[in-house]
XYZ file of C-alpha atoms in Angstrom:
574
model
C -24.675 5.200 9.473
C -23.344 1.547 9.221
C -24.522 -0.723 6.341
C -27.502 -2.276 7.333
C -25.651 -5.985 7.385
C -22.069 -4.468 9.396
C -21.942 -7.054 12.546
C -20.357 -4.586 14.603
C -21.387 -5.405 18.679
C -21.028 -1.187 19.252
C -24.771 -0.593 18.696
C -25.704 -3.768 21.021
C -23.247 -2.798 23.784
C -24.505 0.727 23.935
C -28.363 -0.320 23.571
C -27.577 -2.929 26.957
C -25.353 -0.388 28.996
C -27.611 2.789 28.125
C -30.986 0.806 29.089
C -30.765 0.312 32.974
C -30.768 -3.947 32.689
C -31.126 -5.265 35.950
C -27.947 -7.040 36.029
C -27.615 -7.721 40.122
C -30.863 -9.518 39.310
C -28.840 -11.732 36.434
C -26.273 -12.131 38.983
C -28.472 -13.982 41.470
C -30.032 -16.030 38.762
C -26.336 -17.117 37.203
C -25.557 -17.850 41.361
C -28.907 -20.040 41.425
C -27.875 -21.408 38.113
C -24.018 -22.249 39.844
C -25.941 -24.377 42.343
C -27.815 -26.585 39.829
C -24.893 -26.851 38.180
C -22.980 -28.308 41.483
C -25.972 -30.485 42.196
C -26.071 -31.880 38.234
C -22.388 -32.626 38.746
C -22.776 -34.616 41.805
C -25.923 -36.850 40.961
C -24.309 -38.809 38.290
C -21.095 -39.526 40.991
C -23.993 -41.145 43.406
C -25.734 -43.194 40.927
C -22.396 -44.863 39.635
C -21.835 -45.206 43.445
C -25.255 -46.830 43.856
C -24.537 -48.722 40.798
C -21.007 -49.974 41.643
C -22.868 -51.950 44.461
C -23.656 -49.433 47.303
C -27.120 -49.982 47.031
C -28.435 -50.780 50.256
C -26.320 -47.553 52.307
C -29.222 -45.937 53.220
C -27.345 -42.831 54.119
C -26.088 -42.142 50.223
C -30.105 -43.297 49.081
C -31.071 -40.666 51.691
C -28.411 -37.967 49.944
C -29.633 -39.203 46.634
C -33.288 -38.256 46.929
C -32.822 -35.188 48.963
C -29.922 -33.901 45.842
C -32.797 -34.749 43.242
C -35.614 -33.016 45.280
C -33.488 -30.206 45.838
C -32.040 -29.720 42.470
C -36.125 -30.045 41.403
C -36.854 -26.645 43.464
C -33.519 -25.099 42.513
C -34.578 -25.722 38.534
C -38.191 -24.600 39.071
C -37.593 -21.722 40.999
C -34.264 -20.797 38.692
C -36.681 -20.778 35.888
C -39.220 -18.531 37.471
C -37.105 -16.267 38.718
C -34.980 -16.079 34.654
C -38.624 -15.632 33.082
C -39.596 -12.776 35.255
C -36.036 -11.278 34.715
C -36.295 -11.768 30.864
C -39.909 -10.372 30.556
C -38.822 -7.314 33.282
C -36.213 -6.793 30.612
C -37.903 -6.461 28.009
C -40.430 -3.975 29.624
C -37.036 -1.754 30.273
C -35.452 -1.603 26.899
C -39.132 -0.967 25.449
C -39.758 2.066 27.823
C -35.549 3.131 27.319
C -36.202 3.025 23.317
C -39.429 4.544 23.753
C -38.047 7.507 25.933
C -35.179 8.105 23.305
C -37.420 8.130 20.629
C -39.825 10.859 21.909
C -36.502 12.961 22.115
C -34.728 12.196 19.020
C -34.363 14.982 16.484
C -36.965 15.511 13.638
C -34.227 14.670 10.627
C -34.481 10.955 12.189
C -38.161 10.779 11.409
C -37.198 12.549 8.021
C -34.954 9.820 7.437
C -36.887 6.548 8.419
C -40.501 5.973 8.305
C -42.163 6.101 11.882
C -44.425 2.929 10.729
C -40.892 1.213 10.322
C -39.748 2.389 13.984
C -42.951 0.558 15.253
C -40.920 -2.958 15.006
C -37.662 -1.142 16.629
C -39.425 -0.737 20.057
C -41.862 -4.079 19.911
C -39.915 -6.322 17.710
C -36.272 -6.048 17.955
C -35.891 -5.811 21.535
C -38.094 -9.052 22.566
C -34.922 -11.367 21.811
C -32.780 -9.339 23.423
C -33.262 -11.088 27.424
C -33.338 -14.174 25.661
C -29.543 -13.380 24.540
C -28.987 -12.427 27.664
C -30.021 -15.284 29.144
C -28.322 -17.649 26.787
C -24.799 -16.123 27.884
C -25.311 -16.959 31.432
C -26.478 -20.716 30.504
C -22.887 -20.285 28.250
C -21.149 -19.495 31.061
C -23.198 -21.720 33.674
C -22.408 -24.564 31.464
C -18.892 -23.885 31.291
C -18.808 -24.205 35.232
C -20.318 -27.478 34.994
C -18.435 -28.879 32.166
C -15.103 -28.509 34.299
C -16.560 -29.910 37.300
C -17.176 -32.899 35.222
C -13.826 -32.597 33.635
C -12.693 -32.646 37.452
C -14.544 -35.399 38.491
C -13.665 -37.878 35.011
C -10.141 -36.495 35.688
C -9.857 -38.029 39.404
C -11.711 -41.562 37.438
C -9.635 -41.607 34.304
C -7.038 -39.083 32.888
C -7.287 -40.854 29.790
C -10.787 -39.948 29.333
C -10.324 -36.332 29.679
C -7.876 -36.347 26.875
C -10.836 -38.136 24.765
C -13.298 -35.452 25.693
C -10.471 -32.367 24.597
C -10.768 -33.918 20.973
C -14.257 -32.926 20.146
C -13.668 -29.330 21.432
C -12.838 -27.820 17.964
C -15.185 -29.531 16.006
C -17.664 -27.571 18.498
C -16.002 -24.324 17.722
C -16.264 -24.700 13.637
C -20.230 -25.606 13.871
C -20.354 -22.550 16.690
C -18.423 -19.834 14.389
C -19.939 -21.226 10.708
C -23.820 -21.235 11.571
C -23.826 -18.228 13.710
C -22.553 -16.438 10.907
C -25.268 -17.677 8.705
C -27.423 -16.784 11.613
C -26.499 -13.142 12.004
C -27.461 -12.737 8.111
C -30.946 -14.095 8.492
C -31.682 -12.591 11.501
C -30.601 -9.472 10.138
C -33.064 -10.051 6.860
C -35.498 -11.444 8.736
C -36.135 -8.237 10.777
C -35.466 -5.697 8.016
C -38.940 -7.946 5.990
C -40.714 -7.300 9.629
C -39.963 -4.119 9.572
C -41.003 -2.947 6.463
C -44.298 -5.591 6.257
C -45.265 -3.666 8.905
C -45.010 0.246 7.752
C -46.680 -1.120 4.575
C -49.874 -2.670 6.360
C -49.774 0.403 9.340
C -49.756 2.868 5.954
C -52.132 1.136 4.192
C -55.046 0.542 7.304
C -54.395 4.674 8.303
C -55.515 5.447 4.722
C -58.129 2.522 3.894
C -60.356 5.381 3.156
C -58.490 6.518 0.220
C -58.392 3.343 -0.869
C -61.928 2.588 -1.132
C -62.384 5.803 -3.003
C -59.842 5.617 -5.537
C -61.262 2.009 -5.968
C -57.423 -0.009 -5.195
C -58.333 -2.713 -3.055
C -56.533 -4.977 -5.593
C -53.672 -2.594 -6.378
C -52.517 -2.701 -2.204
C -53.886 -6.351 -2.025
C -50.724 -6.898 -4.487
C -48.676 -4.438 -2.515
C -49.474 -6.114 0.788
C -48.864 -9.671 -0.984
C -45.331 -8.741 -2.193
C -44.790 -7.120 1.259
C -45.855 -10.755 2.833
C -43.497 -12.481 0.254
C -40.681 -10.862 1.059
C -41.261 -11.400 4.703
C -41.892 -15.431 3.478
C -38.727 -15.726 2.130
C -36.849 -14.325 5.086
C -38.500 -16.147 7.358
C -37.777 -19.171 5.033
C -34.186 -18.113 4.170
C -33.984 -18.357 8.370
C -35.779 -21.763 8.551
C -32.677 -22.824 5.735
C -30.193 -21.807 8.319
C -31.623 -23.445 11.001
C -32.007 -26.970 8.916
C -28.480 -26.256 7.637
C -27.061 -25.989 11.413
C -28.453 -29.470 12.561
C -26.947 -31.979 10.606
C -23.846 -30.306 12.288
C -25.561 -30.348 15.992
C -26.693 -34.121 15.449
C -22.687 -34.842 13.865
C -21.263 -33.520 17.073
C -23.607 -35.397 19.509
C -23.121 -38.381 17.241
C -19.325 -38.646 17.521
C -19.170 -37.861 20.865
C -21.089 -40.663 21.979
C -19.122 -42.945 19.757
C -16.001 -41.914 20.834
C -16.727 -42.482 24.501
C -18.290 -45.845 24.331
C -15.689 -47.352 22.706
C -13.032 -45.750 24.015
C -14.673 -46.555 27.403
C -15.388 -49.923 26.851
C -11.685 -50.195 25.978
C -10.534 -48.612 28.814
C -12.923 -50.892 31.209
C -11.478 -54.338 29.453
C -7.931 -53.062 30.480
C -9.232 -52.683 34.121
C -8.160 -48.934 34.176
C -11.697 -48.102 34.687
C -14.662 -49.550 36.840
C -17.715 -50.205 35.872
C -19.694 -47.365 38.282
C -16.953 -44.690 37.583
C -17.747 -45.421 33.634
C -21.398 -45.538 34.197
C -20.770 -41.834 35.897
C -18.636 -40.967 32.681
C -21.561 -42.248 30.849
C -23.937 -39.690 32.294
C -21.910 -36.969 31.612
C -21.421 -38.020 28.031
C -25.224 -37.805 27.543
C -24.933 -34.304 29.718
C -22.207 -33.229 27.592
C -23.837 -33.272 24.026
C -26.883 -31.054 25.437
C -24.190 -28.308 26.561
C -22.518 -28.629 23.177
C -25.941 -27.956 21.966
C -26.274 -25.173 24.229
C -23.009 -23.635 23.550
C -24.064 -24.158 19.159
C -27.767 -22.472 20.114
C -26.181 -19.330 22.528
C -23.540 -18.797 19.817
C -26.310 -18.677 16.924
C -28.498 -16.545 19.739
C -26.702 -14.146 20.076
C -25.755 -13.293 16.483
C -29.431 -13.241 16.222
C -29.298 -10.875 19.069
C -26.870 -8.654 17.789
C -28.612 -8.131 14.169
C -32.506 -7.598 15.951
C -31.093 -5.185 18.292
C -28.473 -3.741 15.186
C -30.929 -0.939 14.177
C -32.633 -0.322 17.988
C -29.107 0.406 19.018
C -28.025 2.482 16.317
C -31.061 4.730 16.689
C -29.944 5.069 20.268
C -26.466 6.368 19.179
C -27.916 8.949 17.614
C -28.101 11.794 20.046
C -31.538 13.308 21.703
C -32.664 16.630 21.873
C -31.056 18.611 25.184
C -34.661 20.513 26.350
C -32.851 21.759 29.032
C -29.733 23.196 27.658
C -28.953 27.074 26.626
C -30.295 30.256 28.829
C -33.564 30.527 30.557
C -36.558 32.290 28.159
C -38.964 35.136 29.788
C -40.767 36.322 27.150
C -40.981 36.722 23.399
C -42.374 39.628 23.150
C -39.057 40.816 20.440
C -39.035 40.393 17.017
C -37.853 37.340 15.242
C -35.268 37.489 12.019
C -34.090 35.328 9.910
C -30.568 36.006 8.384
C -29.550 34.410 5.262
C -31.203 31.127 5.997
C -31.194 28.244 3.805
C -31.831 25.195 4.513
C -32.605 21.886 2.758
C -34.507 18.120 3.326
C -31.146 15.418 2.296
C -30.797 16.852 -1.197
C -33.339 19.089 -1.849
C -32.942 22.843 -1.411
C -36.198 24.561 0.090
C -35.021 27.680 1.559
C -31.799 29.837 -0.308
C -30.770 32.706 2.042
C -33.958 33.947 3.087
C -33.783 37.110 5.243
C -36.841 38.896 6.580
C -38.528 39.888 10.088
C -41.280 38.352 12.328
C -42.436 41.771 13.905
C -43.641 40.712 17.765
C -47.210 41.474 18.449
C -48.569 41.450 14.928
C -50.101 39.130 12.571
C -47.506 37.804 9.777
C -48.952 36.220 6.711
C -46.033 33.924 4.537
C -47.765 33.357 0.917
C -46.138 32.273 -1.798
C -46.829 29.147 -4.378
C -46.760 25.277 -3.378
C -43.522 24.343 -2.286
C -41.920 27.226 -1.521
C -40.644 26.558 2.023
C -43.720 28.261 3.816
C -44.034 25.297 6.190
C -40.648 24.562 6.222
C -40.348 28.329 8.149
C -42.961 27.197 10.694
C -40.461 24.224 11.092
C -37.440 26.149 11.899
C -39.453 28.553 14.473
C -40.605 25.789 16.279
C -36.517 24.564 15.972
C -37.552 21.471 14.776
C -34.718 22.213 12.116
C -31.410 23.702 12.449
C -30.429 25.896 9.364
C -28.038 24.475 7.427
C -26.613 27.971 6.563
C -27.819 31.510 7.911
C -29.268 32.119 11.973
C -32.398 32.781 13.297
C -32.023 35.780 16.029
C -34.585 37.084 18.561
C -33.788 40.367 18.974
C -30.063 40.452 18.765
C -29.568 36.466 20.234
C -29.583 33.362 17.767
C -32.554 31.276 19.022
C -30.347 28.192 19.385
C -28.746 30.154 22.609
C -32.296 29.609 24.746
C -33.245 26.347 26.587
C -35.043 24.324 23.811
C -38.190 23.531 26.439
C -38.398 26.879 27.529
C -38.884 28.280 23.373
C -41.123 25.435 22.224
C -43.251 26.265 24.879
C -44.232 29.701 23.730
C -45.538 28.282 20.434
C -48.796 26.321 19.227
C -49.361 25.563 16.286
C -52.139 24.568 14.475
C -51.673 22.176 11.206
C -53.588 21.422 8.157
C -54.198 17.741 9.009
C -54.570 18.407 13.160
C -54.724 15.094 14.511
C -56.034 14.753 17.881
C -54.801 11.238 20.281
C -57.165 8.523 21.328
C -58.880 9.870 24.720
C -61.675 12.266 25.873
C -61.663 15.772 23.920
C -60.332 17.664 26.969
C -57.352 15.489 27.522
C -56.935 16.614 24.048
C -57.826 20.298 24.310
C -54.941 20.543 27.879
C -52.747 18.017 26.101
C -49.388 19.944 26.572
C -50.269 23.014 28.612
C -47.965 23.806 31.700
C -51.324 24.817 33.525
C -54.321 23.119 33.020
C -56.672 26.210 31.547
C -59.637 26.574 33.460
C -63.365 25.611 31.871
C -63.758 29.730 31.563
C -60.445 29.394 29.144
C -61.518 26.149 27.809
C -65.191 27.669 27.281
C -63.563 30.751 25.572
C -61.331 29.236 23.414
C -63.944 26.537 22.168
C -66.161 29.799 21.055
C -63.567 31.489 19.372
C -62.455 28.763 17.546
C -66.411 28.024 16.842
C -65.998 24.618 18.217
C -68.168 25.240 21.026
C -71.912 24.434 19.302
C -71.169 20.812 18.184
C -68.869 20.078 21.344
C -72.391 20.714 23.326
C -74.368 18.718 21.066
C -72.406 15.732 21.878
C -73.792 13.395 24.491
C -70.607 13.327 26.913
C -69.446 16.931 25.547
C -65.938 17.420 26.277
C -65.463 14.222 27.926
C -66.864 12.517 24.583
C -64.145 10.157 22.898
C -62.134 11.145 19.883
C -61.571 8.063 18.723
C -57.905 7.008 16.840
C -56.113 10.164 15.476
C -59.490 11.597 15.921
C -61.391 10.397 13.091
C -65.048 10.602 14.708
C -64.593 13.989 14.069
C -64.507 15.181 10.284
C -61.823 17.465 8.917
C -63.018 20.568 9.876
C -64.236 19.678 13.077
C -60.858 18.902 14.096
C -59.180 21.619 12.938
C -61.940 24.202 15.311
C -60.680 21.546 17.791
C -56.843 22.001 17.480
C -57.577 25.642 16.962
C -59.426 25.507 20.546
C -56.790 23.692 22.445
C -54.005 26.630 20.624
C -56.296 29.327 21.837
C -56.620 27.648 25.188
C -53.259 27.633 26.293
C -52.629 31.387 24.942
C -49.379 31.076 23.370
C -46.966 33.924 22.958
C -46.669 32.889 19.096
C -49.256 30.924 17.383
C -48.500 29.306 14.073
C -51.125 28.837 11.978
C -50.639 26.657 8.847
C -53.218 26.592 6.363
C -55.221 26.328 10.005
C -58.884 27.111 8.347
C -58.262 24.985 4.877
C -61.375 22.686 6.336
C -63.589 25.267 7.214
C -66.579 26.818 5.494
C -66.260 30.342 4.932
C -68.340 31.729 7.564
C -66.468 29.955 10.440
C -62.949 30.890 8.665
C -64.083 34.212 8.392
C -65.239 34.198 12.357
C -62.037 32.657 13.666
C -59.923 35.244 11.632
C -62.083 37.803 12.757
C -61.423 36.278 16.781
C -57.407 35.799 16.436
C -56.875 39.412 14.789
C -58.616 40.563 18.014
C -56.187 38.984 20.444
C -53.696 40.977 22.601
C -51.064 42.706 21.736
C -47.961 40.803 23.215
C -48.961 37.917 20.937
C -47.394 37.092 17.680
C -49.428 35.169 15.073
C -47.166 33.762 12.097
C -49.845 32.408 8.705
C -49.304 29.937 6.024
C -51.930 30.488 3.713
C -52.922 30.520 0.012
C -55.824 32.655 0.864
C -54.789 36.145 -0.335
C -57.268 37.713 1.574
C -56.611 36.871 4.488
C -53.652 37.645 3.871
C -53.911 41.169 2.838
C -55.401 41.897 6.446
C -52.647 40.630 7.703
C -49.865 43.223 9.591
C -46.843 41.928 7.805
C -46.678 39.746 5.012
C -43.759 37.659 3.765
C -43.527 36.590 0.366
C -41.236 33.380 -0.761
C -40.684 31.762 -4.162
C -39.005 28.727 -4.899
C -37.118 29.183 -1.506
C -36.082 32.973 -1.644
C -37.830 35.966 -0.361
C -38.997 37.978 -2.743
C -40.869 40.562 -1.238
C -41.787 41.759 2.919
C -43.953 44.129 3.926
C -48.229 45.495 4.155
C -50.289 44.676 1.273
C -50.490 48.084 -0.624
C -46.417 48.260 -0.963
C -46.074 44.649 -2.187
C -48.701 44.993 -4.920
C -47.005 47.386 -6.136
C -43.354 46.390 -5.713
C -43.368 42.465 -5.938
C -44.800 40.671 -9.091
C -45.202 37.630 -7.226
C -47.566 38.828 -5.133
C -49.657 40.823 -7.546
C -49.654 38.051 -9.604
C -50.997 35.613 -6.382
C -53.534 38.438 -5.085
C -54.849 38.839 -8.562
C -55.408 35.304 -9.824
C -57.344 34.838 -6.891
C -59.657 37.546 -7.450
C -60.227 36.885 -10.568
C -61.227 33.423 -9.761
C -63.395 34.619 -6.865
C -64.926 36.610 -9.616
């Protein structure tokens, strides 16, 4: 990955070619623009006309008033048309980012924080029609600066020779404060990005907060968070004052130069007094595009460091769902092969080799932070093993279509969030075929979800609220539990799925998933040993290695792991 402050235009070029911008639409609106431009040029030539003593030809008067009238709807309907292009943009590179980000490989979200991504879809992409737009007023101006050229050329050569003297003052204040631009622009959206994962972390555990009691230790945090984003926001404001004594310079001269040269020119009698009146106009035109020209340059550095991070994350390739062979069934047993894997640095799995038997229950137990999740990861191929495969039956898992094997899993999760919506847009959320009410029904009493889903006024079409916290923990683990069930998986995952749950209900939805059918596989994460032991197959990992597989009975009597697991437990349940 590039450093965070590398002003390479690769990740903005890809982010605008990969994104679908309507640029036949920017083509009409720079033709529209050409027009104004034409009709800008040729007012100025009529009033010097009307000034140099043509006043009463009604026929140019007539011209002059429809040009200005016309020009008027031109500019107003030029500027409609460029806001509903710029805000159309923006809608597109919001839904493009958005898109690529559903798809994007879990290490991404290992690597950044998804509060921090918030800003790369909402944020950094709102200035990027605006850059846009600036390039075509760069390049609209440049049409109308050589008309005028043109026209002062066919007045006074001597004049255009004046004007060509300013040009590289223009290009020092252009190149120096769009440097300083890029930098604060850059800063500016890093401080966004990060005030914003601290207050999105912060308000999704304000709970914990008020029970530990730090209201003041986060008001701090969240006051740093805010300073930071102060002083890049003031480090921008710097730039900005910095770039207008330059602006103000240029405009300054300009008009100096002109007038006097002009009034020189004019005492001579190489120049009339409409033509310079015309040459006057400009001059005031002039300084506006020079303006323009400063602004655009500055723009688009400012451009190029909010979209920096937007287009980098699009240069990262997505997951291929529908690549590999098609999947029938998994009704074949899963092995891992001298596996290991590990999260940047940190090893959690060291050649771990043991079997998934199909149509069984297997329990993986071993102490905290052993890699037990970390397997669920890899089956669901959220992970690639860094070393090692991962074979069904006698074909690495990697060889099947990506959609086709994620779709024979559910699993169920400690935490087991639910999305903002009715509970059975949560309880079909991701099935292939809606299930039925029957299934629904079923599933909602296995999972013993079923009594306080009735007593709820709207039952299942009562609102979960955000990440589903009208619901307490253990209510919405029966409720991910019902929509797993519902769907009937091939394999269901289950990790640390009945944590939440008093015993009776854990006991009762143990009791219902050890009675399912055959053909399905059922792969546990637990620390409960005893559900465990009534558990078909049971995998045992320590500090990332396995060091025991098999039924109960043989691993309390050949791994010292396990005996030493089952046993504590007992005792404490004693």
């Amino acid at each position: 990955m590039k450093r965070k402050n590398d002003q390479s235009w690769k990740p903005l070029a890809h982010l605008l070619s990969a994104c679908g911008i309507p640029w036949i639409w920017y083509l009409a609106d720079f033709i529209f623009s050409l027009l104004i431009s034409m009709v800008t040029v040729r007012l100025p030539q009529m009033t010097g006309a009307i000034m140099q003593g043509e006043i009463f030809d009604k026929g140019l008067l007539a011209d002059y008033v429809g040009i200005t009238v016309f020009s008027m709807l031109l500019a107003f309907f030029s500027t409609v048309f460029g806001s509903w292009i710029s805000l159309h943009t923006d809608r597109v590179l919001r839904k493009k980012i958005w898109e690529h980000f559903l798809y994007l490989p879990m290490t991404i979200y290992q690597t950044y924080k998804p509060s921090s991504l918030i800003s790369r879809i909402t944020q950094d992409t709102s200035g990027i029609s605006y850059g846009i737009s600036s390039c075509i007023g760069v390049l609209t101006n440049t049409w109308t600066i050589f008309l005028m050229l043109k026209n002062v050329y066919h007045m006074s050569p001597r004049m255009v020779a004046a004007m060509a003297v300013v040009i590289p003052w223009l290009i020092l204040v252009s190149v120096v404060t769009g440097r300083f631009a890029f930098r604060a622009s850059c800063r500016t959206q890093e401080r966004f990005s990060d005030f914003t994962a601290v207050i999105a972390e912060r308000l999704s555990n304000i709970r914990g907060i008020r029970i530990h009691g730090e209201e003041l230790t986060e008001l701090e945090k969240g006051r740093e968070a805010a300073r930071r984003q102060y002083e890049a926001d003031l480090y921008q404001a710097r730039v900005n004052l910095f770039s207008q004594p330059f602006i103000y310079t240029s405009e300054a001269f300009l008009k100096a130069l002109f007038l006097i040269y002009g009034g020189f020119l004019i005492s001579r009698g190489e120049l009339e007094s409409g033509e310079f009146i015309t040459i006057y106009m400009y001059l005031e035109m002039l300084p506006v595009f020079a303006i323009q020209y400063i602004f655009a340059y500055q723009t688009l550095k400012e451009t190029q460091g909010a979209s920096m991070r937007a287009g980098q994350l699009l240069l990262e390739p997505a997951e291929d769902l529908q690549k590999g062979d098609s999947l029938e069934t998994l009704c074949q047993d899963i092995r891992f092969q001298d596996v290991s894997f590990r999260y940047g640095d940190r090893p959690v799995l060291s050649r771990a080799t043991f079997t998934v038997p199909a149509g069984t229950t297997t329990a993986i137990v071993g102490p905290s932070g052993s890699g037990k999740t970390t397997v669920l990861q890899l089956l669901e191929r959220f992970f690639v093993p860094d070393e090692g495969c991962i074979l069904l039956g006698e074909k690495e898992i990697g060889d099947f279509r990506l959609r086709d094997w994620r779709s024979r899993f559910r699993m169920v999760s400690q935490n087991s969030p639910l999305l903002s919506g009715s509970l059975l847009s949560n309880l079909v959320y991701g099935s292939r075929q809606s299930p039925s009410e029957g299934q629904i029904e079923a599933a909602a009493r296995q999972a013993c979800s079923y009594g306080f889903i009735c007593q709820l006024p709207k039952k299942f079409q009562s609102e979960t609220g955000e990440m589903g916290k009208r619901f307490s923990a253990g209510e919405r683990q029966r409720l991910a539990l019902t929509r797993a069930l519902a769907q009937d998986p091939e394999v269901l995952l289950l990790d640390e799925a009945v944590c939440h749950l008093d015993p009776v209900h854990a006991s009762e939805v143990q009791d219902h998933i050890r009675d399912q059918r055959k053909c399905r596989s059922c792969v546990i994460v637990t620390h409960d040993m005893n559900a465990a032991r009534q558990a078909g197959h049971i995998v045992v990992l320590d500090r990332g290695t396995v060091c025991g597989e098999g039924d109960h009975d043989t691993l309390y009597e050949t791994c010292g792991t396990y005996r030493r697991l089952y046993d504590r437990q007992q005792a404490g349940n004693c």
